[in-house]
Amino acid sequence: MLRRTFWFTAGAAAGVWATTKVHRKLRQLTPESLAAQAANKAIDAGHKVREFAVDVRAGMLRREAELGEALGLEAPAGRALPSPRRLTAIEYTDRAEHTKHTERPRTTHSYNPYDRNEDH
């Protein structure tokens, strides 16, 4: 009788343990939980990338100082970055005036020589 009670209790405890494990895993697999886990991992990855960038910048400055000493260059202590330039890549010109000189003669080809969708 004692043996049966022991095994019944052991089976019930194993069932409760397995049930709680399954419910815990199911809660971890809900969409809200998965989204929160993904957000936390993205934040952690962002912190790691930032730390890496800071380390690279510090190493770059250290190496730049070493090269400056080796080459005998003296850099000013309070060196500021240059001001940002606001130049346009292409200046605006009058469209009619611009096309007047650059027009090509039209050809009457039945195909486009630059068409990449040809049957080969």
PDB file of N, CA and C in Angstrom, residues 3-64:
ATOM      1  N   ARG A   3       3.853   1.479  -1.155  1.00  0.00           N
ATOM      2  CA  ARG A   3       4.509   1.551  -2.452  1.00  0.00           C
ATOM      3  C   ARG A   3       3.574   2.204  -3.481  1.00  0.00           C
ATOM      4  N   ARG A   4       2.309   1.837  -3.495  1.00  0.00           N
ATOM      5  CA  ARG A   4       1.350   2.420  -4.422  1.00  0.00           C
ATOM      6  C   ARG A   4       1.165   3.909  -4.164  1.00  0.00           C
ATOM      7  N   THR A   5       1.105   4.313  -2.936  1.00  0.00           N
ATOM      8  CA  THR A   5       0.956   5.725  -2.568  1.00  0.00           C
ATOM      9  C   THR A   5       2.177   6.512  -3.054  1.00  0.00           C
ATOM     10  N   PHE A   6       3.375   5.950  -2.862  1.00  0.00           N
ATOM     11  CA  PHE A   6       4.601   6.613  -3.304  1.00  0.00           C
ATOM     12  C   PHE A   6       4.564   6.836  -4.812  1.00  0.00           C
ATOM     13  N   TRP A   7       4.252   5.818  -5.587  1.00  0.00           N
ATOM     14  CA  TRP A   7       4.252   5.940  -7.044  1.00  0.00           C
ATOM     15  C   TRP A   7       3.116   6.837  -7.538  1.00  0.00           C
ATOM     16  N   PHE A   8       1.978   6.801  -6.845  1.00  0.00           N
ATOM     17  CA  PHE A   8       0.887   7.697  -7.206  1.00  0.00           C
ATOM     18  C   PHE A   8       1.309   9.153  -6.999  1.00  0.00           C
ATOM     19  N   THR A   9       1.951   9.445  -5.862  1.00  0.00           N
ATOM     20  CA  THR A   9       2.416  10.799  -5.558  1.00  0.00           C
ATOM     21  C   THR A   9       3.511  11.225  -6.546  1.00  0.00           C
ATOM     22  N   ALA A  10       4.441  10.314  -6.844  1.00  0.00           N
ATOM     23  CA  ALA A  10       5.509  10.625  -7.797  1.00  0.00           C
ATOM     24  C   ALA A  10       4.919  10.918  -9.182  1.00  0.00           C
ATOM     25  N   GLY A  11       3.930  10.158  -9.608  1.00  0.00           N
ATOM     26  CA  GLY A  11       3.286  10.382 -10.905  1.00  0.00           C
ATOM     27  C   GLY A  11       2.539  11.696 -10.938  1.00  0.00           C
ATOM     28  N   ALA A  12       1.836  12.004  -9.848  1.00  0.00           N
ATOM     29  CA  ALA A  12       1.098  13.274  -9.783  1.00  0.00           C
ATOM     30  C   ALA A  12       2.073  14.452  -9.820  1.00  0.00           C
ATOM     31  N   ALA A  13       3.199  14.364  -9.095  1.00  0.00           N
ATOM     32  CA  ALA A  13       4.196  15.436  -9.087  1.00  0.00           C
ATOM     33  C   ALA A  13       4.817  15.602 -10.481  1.00  0.00           C
ATOM     34  N   ALA A  14       5.108  14.492 -11.132  1.00  0.00           N
ATOM     35  CA  ALA A  14       5.665  14.566 -12.494  1.00  0.00           C
ATOM     36  C   ALA A  14       4.659  15.195 -13.446  1.00  0.00           C
ATOM     37  N   GLY A  15       3.388  14.888 -13.299  1.00  0.00           N
ATOM     38  CA  GLY A  15       2.349  15.476 -14.139  1.00  0.00           C
ATOM     39  C   GLY A  15       2.223  16.975 -13.934  1.00  0.00           C
ATOM     40  N   VAL A  16       2.258  17.402 -12.668  1.00  0.00           N
ATOM     41  CA  VAL A  16       2.174  18.832 -12.360  1.00  0.00           C
ATOM     42  C   VAL A  16       3.397  19.559 -12.927  1.00  0.00           C
ATOM     43  N   TRP A  17       4.572  18.946 -12.746  1.00  0.00           N
ATOM     44  CA  TRP A  17       5.814  19.551 -13.248  1.00  0.00           C
ATOM     45  C   TRP A  17       5.762  19.681 -14.777  1.00  0.00           C
ATOM     46  N   ALA A  18       5.348  18.626 -15.464  1.00  0.00           N
ATOM     47  CA  ALA A  18       5.272  18.648 -16.928  1.00  0.00           C
ATOM     48  C   ALA A  18       4.227  19.655 -17.406  1.00  0.00           C
ATOM     49  N   THR A  19       3.108  19.740 -16.724  1.00  0.00           N
ATOM     50  CA  THR A  19       2.057  20.683 -17.107  1.00  0.00           C
ATOM     51  C   THR A  19       2.540  22.126 -16.984  1.00  0.00           C
ATOM     52  N   THR A  20       3.214  22.436 -15.880  1.00  0.00           N
ATOM     53  CA  THR A  20       3.721  23.804 -15.712  1.00  0.00           C
ATOM     54  C   THR A  20       4.791  24.129 -16.758  1.00  0.00           C
ATOM     55  N   LYS A  21       5.630  23.144 -17.093  1.00  0.00           N
ATOM     56  CA  LYS A  21       6.649  23.365 -18.125  1.00  0.00           C
ATOM     57  C   LYS A  21       5.988  23.667 -19.470  1.00  0.00           C
ATOM     58  N   VAL A  22       4.965  22.912 -19.824  1.00  0.00           N
ATOM     59  CA  VAL A  22       4.274  23.102 -21.099  1.00  0.00           C
ATOM     60  C   VAL A  22       3.589  24.463 -21.132  1.00  0.00           C
ATOM     61  N   HIS A  23       2.892  24.832 -20.049  1.00  0.00           N
ATOM     62  CA  HIS A  23       2.210  26.126 -20.010  1.00  0.00           C
ATOM     63  C   HIS A  23       3.202  27.281 -20.092  1.00  0.00           C
ATOM     64  N   ARG A  24       4.345  27.153 -19.431  1.00  0.00           N
ATOM     65  CA  ARG A  24       5.375  28.193 -19.478  1.00  0.00           C
ATOM     66  C   ARG A  24       5.903  28.349 -20.914  1.00  0.00           C
ATOM     67  N   LYS A  25       6.133  27.225 -21.583  1.00  0.00           N
ATOM     68  CA  LYS A  25       6.627  27.271 -22.968  1.00  0.00           C
ATOM     69  C   LYS A  25       5.569  27.859 -23.901  1.00  0.00           C
ATOM     70  N   LEU A  26       4.289  27.524 -23.679  1.00  0.00           N
ATOM     71  CA  LEU A  26       3.231  28.079 -24.513  1.00  0.00           C
ATOM     72  C   LEU A  26       3.116  29.594 -24.326  1.00  0.00           C
ATOM     73  N   ARG A  27       3.305  30.087 -23.098  1.00  0.00           N
ATOM     74  CA  ARG A  27       3.279  31.526 -22.861  1.00  0.00           C
ATOM     75  C   ARG A  27       4.439  32.217 -23.571  1.00  0.00           C
ATOM     76  N   GLN A  28       5.581  31.538 -23.672  1.00  0.00           N
ATOM     77  CA  GLN A  28       6.735  32.123 -24.362  1.00  0.00           C
ATOM     78  C   GLN A  28       6.506  32.181 -25.868  1.00  0.00           C
ATOM     79  N   LEU A  29       5.629  31.369 -26.394  1.00  0.00           N
ATOM     80  CA  LEU A  29       5.412  31.310 -27.834  1.00  0.00           C
ATOM     81  C   LEU A  29       4.212  32.123 -28.306  1.00  0.00           C
ATOM     82  N   THR A  30       3.617  32.935 -27.434  1.00  0.00           N
ATOM     83  CA  THR A  30       2.524  33.793 -27.874  1.00  0.00           C
ATOM     84  C   THR A  30       3.113  34.927 -28.726  1.00  0.00           C
ATOM     85  N   PRO A  31       2.325  35.497 -29.633  1.00  0.00           N
ATOM     86  CA  PRO A  31       2.842  36.578 -30.480  1.00  0.00           C
ATOM     87  C   PRO A  31       3.369  37.784 -29.684  1.00  0.00           C
ATOM     88  N   GLU A  32       2.692  38.125 -28.594  1.00  0.00           N
ATOM     89  CA  GLU A  32       3.133  39.263 -27.795  1.00  0.00           C
ATOM     90  C   GLU A  32       4.491  38.985 -27.159  1.00  0.00           C
ATOM     91  N   SER A  33       4.665  37.770 -26.648  1.00  0.00           N
ATOM     92  CA  SER A  33       5.925  37.408 -26.023  1.00  0.00           C
ATOM     93  C   SER A  33       7.053  37.347 -27.051  1.00  0.00           C
ATOM     94  N   LEU A  34       6.762  36.801 -28.232  1.00  0.00           N
ATOM     95  CA  LEU A  34       7.772  36.744 -29.280  1.00  0.00           C
ATOM     96  C   LEU A  34       8.172  38.149 -29.740  1.00  0.00           C
ATOM     97  N   ALA A  35       7.196  39.054 -29.836  1.00  0.00           N
ATOM     98  CA  ALA A  35       7.496  40.434 -30.224  1.00  0.00           C
ATOM     99  C   ALA A  35       8.359  41.117 -29.172  1.00  0.00           C
ATOM    100  N   ALA A  36       8.046  40.887 -27.896  1.00  0.00           N
ATOM    101  CA  ALA A  36       8.845  41.486 -26.827  1.00  0.00           C
ATOM    102  C   ALA A  36      10.270  40.929 -26.835  1.00  0.00           C
ATOM    103  N   GLN A  37      10.409  39.635 -27.070  1.00  0.00           N
ATOM    104  CA  GLN A  37      11.748  39.036 -27.129  1.00  0.00           C
ATOM    105  C   GLN A  37      12.541  39.601 -28.302  1.00  0.00           C
ATOM    106  N   ALA A  38      11.889  39.762 -29.455  1.00  0.00           N
ATOM    107  CA  ALA A  38      12.567  40.314 -30.630  1.00  0.00           C
ATOM    108  C   ALA A  38      12.986  41.757 -30.382  1.00  0.00           C
ATOM    109  N   ALA A  39      12.118  42.536 -29.733  1.00  0.00           N
ATOM    110  CA  ALA A  39      12.452  43.930 -29.431  1.00  0.00           C
ATOM    111  C   ALA A  39      13.638  44.002 -28.473  1.00  0.00           C
ATOM    112  N   ASN A  40      13.638  43.139 -27.458  1.00  0.00           N
ATOM    113  CA  ASN A  40      14.764  43.138 -26.511  1.00  0.00           C
ATOM    114  C   ASN A  40      16.070  42.758 -27.198  1.00  0.00           C
ATOM    115  N   LYS A  41      16.008  41.780 -28.092  1.00  0.00           N
ATOM    116  CA  LYS A  41      17.224  41.375 -28.804  1.00  0.00           C
ATOM    117  C   LYS A  41      17.695  42.476 -29.737  1.00  0.00           C
ATOM    118  N   ALA A  42      16.766  43.198 -30.371  1.00  0.00           N
ATOM    119  CA  ALA A  42      17.147  44.308 -31.249  1.00  0.00           C
ATOM    120  C   ALA A  42      17.801  45.427 -30.449  1.00  0.00           C
ATOM    121  N   ILE A  43      17.271  45.712 -29.276  1.00  0.00           N
ATOM    122  CA  ILE A  43      17.858  46.746 -28.419  1.00  0.00           C
ATOM    123  C   ILE A  43      19.255  46.327 -27.979  1.00  0.00           C
ATOM    124  N   ASP A  44      19.414  45.064 -27.589  1.00  0.00           N
ATOM    125  CA  ASP A  44      20.737  44.571 -27.193  1.00  0.00           C
ATOM    126  C   ASP A  44      21.718  44.643 -28.351  1.00  0.00           C
ATOM    127  N   ALA A  45      21.271  44.291 -29.546  1.00  0.00           N
ATOM    128  CA  ALA A  45      22.145  44.359 -30.722  1.00  0.00           C
ATOM    129  C   ALA A  45      22.541  45.805 -31.001  1.00  0.00           C
ATOM    130  N   GLY A  46      21.611  46.730 -30.836  1.00  0.00           N
ATOM    131  CA  GLY A  46      21.918  48.148 -31.019  1.00  0.00           C
ATOM    132  C   GLY A  46      22.965  48.632 -30.040  1.00  0.00           C
ATOM    133  N   HIS A  47      22.848  48.192 -28.781  1.00  0.00           N
ATOM    134  CA  HIS A  47      23.853  48.577 -27.782  1.00  0.00           C
ATOM    135  C   HIS A  47      25.225  48.006 -28.130  1.00  0.00           C
ATOM    136  N   LYS A  48      25.249  46.768 -28.598  1.00  0.00           N
ATOM    137  CA  LYS A  48      26.530  46.153 -28.961  1.00  0.00           C
ATOM    138  C   LYS A  48      27.166  46.861 -30.151  1.00  0.00           C
ATOM    139  N   VAL A  49      26.345  47.238 -31.138  1.00  0.00           N
ATOM    140  CA  VAL A  49      26.879  47.950 -32.299  1.00  0.00           C
ATOM    141  C   VAL A  49      27.417  49.306 -31.881  1.00  0.00           C
ATOM    142  N   ARG A  50      26.721  49.986 -30.982  1.00  0.00           N
ATOM    143  CA  ARG A  50      27.185  51.295 -30.501  1.00  0.00           C
ATOM    144  C   ARG A  50      28.502  51.148 -29.751  1.00  0.00           C
ATOM    145  N   GLU A  51      28.602  50.141 -28.877  1.00  0.00           N
ATOM    146  CA  GLU A  51      29.853  49.912 -28.152  1.00  0.00           C
ATOM    147  C   GLU A  51      30.987  49.609 -29.124  1.00  0.00           C
ATOM    148  N   PHE A  52      30.699  48.816 -30.160  1.00  0.00           N
ATOM    149  CA  PHE A  52      31.714  48.509 -31.159  1.00  0.00           C
ATOM    150  C   PHE A  52      32.168  49.779 -31.879  1.00  0.00           C
ATOM    151  N   ALA A  53      31.217  50.641 -32.242  1.00  0.00           N
ATOM    152  CA  ALA A  53      31.560  51.881 -32.931  1.00  0.00           C
ATOM    153  C   ALA A  53      32.411  52.787 -32.044  1.00  0.00           C
ATOM    154  N   VAL A  54      32.097  52.848 -30.757  1.00  0.00           N
ATOM    155  CA  VAL A  54      32.892  53.657 -29.829  1.00  0.00           C
ATOM    156  C   VAL A  54      34.302  53.089 -29.718  1.00  0.00           C
ATOM    157  N   ASP A  55      34.408  51.768 -29.629  1.00  0.00           N
ATOM    158  CA  ASP A  55      35.734  51.140 -29.557  1.00  0.00           C
ATOM    159  C   ASP A  55      36.539  51.388 -30.825  1.00  0.00           C
ATOM    160  N   VAL A  56      35.891  51.287 -31.981  1.00  0.00           N
ATOM    161  CA  VAL A  56      36.585  51.530 -33.249  1.00  0.00           C
ATOM    162  C   VAL A  56      37.048  52.979 -33.310  1.00  0.00           C
ATOM    163  N   ARG A  57      36.213  53.907 -32.899  1.00  0.00           N
ATOM    164  CA  ARG A  57      36.571  55.326 -32.914  1.00  0.00           C
ATOM    165  C   ARG A  57      37.748  55.597 -31.987  1.00  0.00           C
ATOM    166  N   ALA A  58      37.746  54.983 -30.794  1.00  0.00           N
ATOM    167  CA  ALA A  58      38.858  55.182 -29.854  1.00  0.00           C
ATOM    168  C   ALA A  58      40.144  54.593 -30.432  1.00  0.00           C
ATOM    169  N   GLY A  59      40.058  53.411 -31.026  1.00  0.00           N
ATOM    170  CA  GLY A  59      41.232  52.803 -31.640  1.00  0.00           C
ATOM    171  C   GLY A  59      41.744  53.621 -32.814  1.00  0.00           C
ATOM    172  N   MET A  60      40.817  54.191 -33.572  1.00  0.00           N
ATOM    173  CA  MET A  60      41.207  55.010 -34.712  1.00  0.00           C
ATOM    174  C   MET A  60      41.947  56.266 -34.244  1.00  0.00           C
ATOM    175  N   LEU A  61      41.435  56.907 -33.216  1.00  0.00           N
ATOM    176  CA  LEU A  61      42.100  58.102 -32.686  1.00  0.00           C
ATOM    177  C   LEU A  61      43.463  57.760 -32.107  1.00  0.00           C
ATOM    178  N   ARG A  62      43.555  56.621 -31.411  1.00  0.00           N
ATOM    179  CA  ARG A  62      44.839  56.205 -30.847  1.00  0.00           C
ATOM    180  C   ARG A  62      45.851  55.931 -31.959  1.00  0.00           C
ATOM    181  N   ARG A  63      45.417  55.233 -33.001  1.00  0.00           N
ATOM    182  CA  ARG A  63      46.316  54.925 -34.122  1.00  0.00           C
ATOM    183  C   ARG A  63      46.700  56.187 -34.881  1.00  0.00           C
ATOM    184  N   GLU A  64      45.768  57.105 -35.019  1.00  0.00           N
ATOM    185  CA  GLU A  64      46.064  58.371 -35.684  1.00  0.00           C
ATOM    186  C   GLU A  64      47.116  59.151 -34.905  1.00  0.00           C
TER     187      GLU A  64
END
